Tab-separated table of C-alpha atoms in Angstrom:
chain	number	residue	atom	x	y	z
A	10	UNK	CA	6.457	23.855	9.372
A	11	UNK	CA	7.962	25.852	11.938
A	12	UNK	CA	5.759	24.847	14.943
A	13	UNK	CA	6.038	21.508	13.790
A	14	UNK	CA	10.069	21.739	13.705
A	15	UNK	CA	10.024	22.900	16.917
A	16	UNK	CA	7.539	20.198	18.200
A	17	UNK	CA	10.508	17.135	16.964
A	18	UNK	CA	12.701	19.513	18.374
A	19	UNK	CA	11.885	19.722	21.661
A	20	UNK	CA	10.260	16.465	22.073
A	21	UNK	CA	12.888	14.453	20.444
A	22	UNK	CA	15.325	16.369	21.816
A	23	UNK	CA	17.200	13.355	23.815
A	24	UNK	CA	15.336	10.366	20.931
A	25	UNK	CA	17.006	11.816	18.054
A	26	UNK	CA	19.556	8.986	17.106
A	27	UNK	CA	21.561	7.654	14.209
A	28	UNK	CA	23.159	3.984	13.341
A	29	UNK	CA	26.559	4.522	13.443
A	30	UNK	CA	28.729	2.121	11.831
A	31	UNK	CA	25.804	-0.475	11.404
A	32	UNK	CA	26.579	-3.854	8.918
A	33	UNK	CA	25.033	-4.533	6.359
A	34	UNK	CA	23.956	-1.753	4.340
A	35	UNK	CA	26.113	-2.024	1.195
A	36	UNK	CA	29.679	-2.948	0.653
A	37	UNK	CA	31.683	-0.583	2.185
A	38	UNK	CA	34.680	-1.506	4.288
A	39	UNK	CA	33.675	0.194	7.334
A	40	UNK	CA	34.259	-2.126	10.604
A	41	UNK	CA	31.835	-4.038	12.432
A	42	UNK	CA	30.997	-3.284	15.307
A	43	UNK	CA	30.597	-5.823	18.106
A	44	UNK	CA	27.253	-7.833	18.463
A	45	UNK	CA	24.534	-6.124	21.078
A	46	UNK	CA	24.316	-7.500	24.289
A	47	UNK	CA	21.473	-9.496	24.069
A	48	UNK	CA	20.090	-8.156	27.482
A	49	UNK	CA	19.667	-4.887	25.941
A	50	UNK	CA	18.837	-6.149	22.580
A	51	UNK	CA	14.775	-4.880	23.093
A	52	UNK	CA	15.956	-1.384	24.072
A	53	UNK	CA	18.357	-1.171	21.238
A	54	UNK	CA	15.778	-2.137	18.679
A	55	UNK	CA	13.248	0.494	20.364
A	56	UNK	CA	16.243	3.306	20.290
A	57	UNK	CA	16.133	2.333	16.679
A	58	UNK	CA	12.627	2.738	15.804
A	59	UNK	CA	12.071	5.725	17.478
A	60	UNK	CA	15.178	7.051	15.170
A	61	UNK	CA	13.278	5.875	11.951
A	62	UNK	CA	9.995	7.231	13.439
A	63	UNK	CA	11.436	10.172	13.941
A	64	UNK	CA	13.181	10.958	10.695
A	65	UNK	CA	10.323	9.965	8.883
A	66	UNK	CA	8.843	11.996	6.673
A	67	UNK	CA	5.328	11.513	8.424
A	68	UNK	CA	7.215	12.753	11.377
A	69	UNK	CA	4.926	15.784	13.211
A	70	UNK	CA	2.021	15.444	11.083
A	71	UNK	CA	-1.334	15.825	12.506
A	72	UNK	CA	-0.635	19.099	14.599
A	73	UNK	CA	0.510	19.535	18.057
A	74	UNK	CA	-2.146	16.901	19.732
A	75	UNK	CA	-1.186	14.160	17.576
A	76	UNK	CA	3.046	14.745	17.342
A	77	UNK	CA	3.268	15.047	21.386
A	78	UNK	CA	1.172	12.002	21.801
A	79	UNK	CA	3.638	10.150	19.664
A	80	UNK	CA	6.409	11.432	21.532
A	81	UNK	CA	4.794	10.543	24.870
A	82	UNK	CA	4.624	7.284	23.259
A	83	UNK	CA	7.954	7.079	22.064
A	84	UNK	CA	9.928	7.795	25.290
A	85	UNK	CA	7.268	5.911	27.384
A	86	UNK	CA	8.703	2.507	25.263
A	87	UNK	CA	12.030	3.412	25.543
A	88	UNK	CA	11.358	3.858	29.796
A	89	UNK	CA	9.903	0.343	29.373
A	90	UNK	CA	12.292	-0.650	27.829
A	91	UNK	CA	15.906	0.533	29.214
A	92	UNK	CA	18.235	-1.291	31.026
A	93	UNK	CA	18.206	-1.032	34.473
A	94	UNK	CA	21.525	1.406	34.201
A	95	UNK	CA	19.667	3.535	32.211
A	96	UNK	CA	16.025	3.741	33.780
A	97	UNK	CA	16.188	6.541	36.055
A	98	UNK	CA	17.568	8.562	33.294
A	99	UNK	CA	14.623	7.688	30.653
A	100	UNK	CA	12.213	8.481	33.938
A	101	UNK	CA	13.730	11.648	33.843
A	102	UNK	CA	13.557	12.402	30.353
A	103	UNK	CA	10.123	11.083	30.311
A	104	UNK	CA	9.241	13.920	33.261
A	105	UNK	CA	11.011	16.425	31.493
A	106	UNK	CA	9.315	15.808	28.050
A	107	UNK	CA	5.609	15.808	29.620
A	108	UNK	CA	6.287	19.129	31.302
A	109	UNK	CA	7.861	20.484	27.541
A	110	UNK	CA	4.635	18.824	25.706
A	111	UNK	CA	2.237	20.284	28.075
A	112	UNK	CA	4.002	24.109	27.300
A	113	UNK	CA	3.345	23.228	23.868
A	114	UNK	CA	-0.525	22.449	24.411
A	115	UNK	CA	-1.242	25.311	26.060
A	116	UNK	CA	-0.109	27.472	22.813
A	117	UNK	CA	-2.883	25.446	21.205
A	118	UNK	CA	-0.534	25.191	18.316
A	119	UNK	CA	0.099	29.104	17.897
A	120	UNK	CA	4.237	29.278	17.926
A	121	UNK	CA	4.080	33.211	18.873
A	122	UNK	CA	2.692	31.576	22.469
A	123	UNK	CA	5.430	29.057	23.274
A	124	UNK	CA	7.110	29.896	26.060
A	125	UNK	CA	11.146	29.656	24.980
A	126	UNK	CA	12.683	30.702	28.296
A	127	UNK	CA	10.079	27.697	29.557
A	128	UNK	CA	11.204	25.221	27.070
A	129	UNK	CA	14.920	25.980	27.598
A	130	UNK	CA	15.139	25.313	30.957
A	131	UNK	CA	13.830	21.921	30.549
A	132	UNK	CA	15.918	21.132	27.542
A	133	UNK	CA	18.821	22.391	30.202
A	134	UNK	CA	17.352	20.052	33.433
A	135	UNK	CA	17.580	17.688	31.352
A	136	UNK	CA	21.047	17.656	30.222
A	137	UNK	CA	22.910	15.115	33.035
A	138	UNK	CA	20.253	12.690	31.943
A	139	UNK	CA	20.821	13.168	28.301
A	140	UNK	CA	24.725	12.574	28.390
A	141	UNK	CA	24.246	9.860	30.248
A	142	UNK	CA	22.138	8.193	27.897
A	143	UNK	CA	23.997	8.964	24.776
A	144	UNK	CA	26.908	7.580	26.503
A	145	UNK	CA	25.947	4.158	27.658
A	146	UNK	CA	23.448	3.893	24.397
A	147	UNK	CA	26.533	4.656	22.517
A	148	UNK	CA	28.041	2.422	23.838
A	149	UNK	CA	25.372	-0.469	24.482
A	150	UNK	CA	23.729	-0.548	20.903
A	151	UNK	CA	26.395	1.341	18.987
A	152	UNK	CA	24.475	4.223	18.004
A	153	UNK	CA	25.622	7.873	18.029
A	154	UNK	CA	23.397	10.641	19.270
A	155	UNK	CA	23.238	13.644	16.744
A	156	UNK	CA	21.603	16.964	17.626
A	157	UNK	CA	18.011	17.056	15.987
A	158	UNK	CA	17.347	18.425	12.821
C-alpha cells in the first residue's frame, strides 16, 4: 500500500482534482456555477475523468508497471487535450512526470530504492506549471485542485 500511495502521489501529483460546486448532485442550495466554455469543454471533461480515475478504488492496482502507464496515459490526454493557454504547462508536467515514473521503475517496485531527494526536486520543477494550471482550470471548468491523498 505504501509504494502504491506513493506511486498516485507522485504521479498524480498536479491530476489530483475535485468538482467544486458542481449542479446537480442533490438538493442543496449551493450556487451554480457558470456554464464551461464550450472551447474547453473536452479538457474539462478529461480533468474530470482523470479525477474519478484517480480516486477510484482500482486506482494503483497492478504494481508499478501498470499505475505509471496509466498515469502516462492520463496526463498524455489531458496534453491533448488543453487549451492552448494551458499546453506548455501540461508539456511540462508531462516531462516532469516521465522523469518521476522512470525513478520509480528503476526501484522495480522496492520503496526502500526510491530516490526521495530525486522525486522532490521534480515535484518542486514542477511547481510554476502546477499553479498555473490549478489556476486557469479553476477557473475554466470550475474545479478546485486539492493536494493528493
Amino acid at each position: 500500500m505504501g509504494s502504491r500511495r506513493l506511486l498516485v502521489a507522485v504521479a498524480g501529483a498536479a491530476l489530483t482534482l475535485t468538482l467544486a460546486g458542481c449542479g446537480g448532485a442533490g438538493t442543496d442550495a449551493a450556487p451554480t456555477p457558470p456554464p464551461v466554455d464550450p472551447a474547453v469543454k473536452p479538457y474539462c471533461d478529461t480533468v474530470v475523468r482523470v479525477q474519478t480515475e484517480q480516486t477510484s478504488p482500482q486506482a494503483g492496482q497492478g504494481g508499478v508497471p501498470a499505475a505509471s502507464e496509466v498515469a502516462r496515459r492520463q496526463v498524455g490526454d489531458l496534453v491533448a487535450s488543453a487549451p492552448p493557454e494551458l499546453a506548455g504547462e501540461w508539456r511540462t508536467v508531462q516531462q516532469l512526470t516521465d522523469q518521476a515514473l522512470s525513478s520509480l521503475a528503476a526501484t522495480r517496485g522496492d520503496p526502500n530504492r526510491i530516490d526521495r531527494a530525486e522525486l522532490a526536486r521534480l515535484e518542486q520543477q514542477s511547481q510554476p506549471a502546477v499553479a498555473r494550471i490549478k489556476d486557469v482550470t479553476s477557473a475554466r471548468c470550475h474545479v478546485e485542485f486539492r493536494p493528493p491523498a
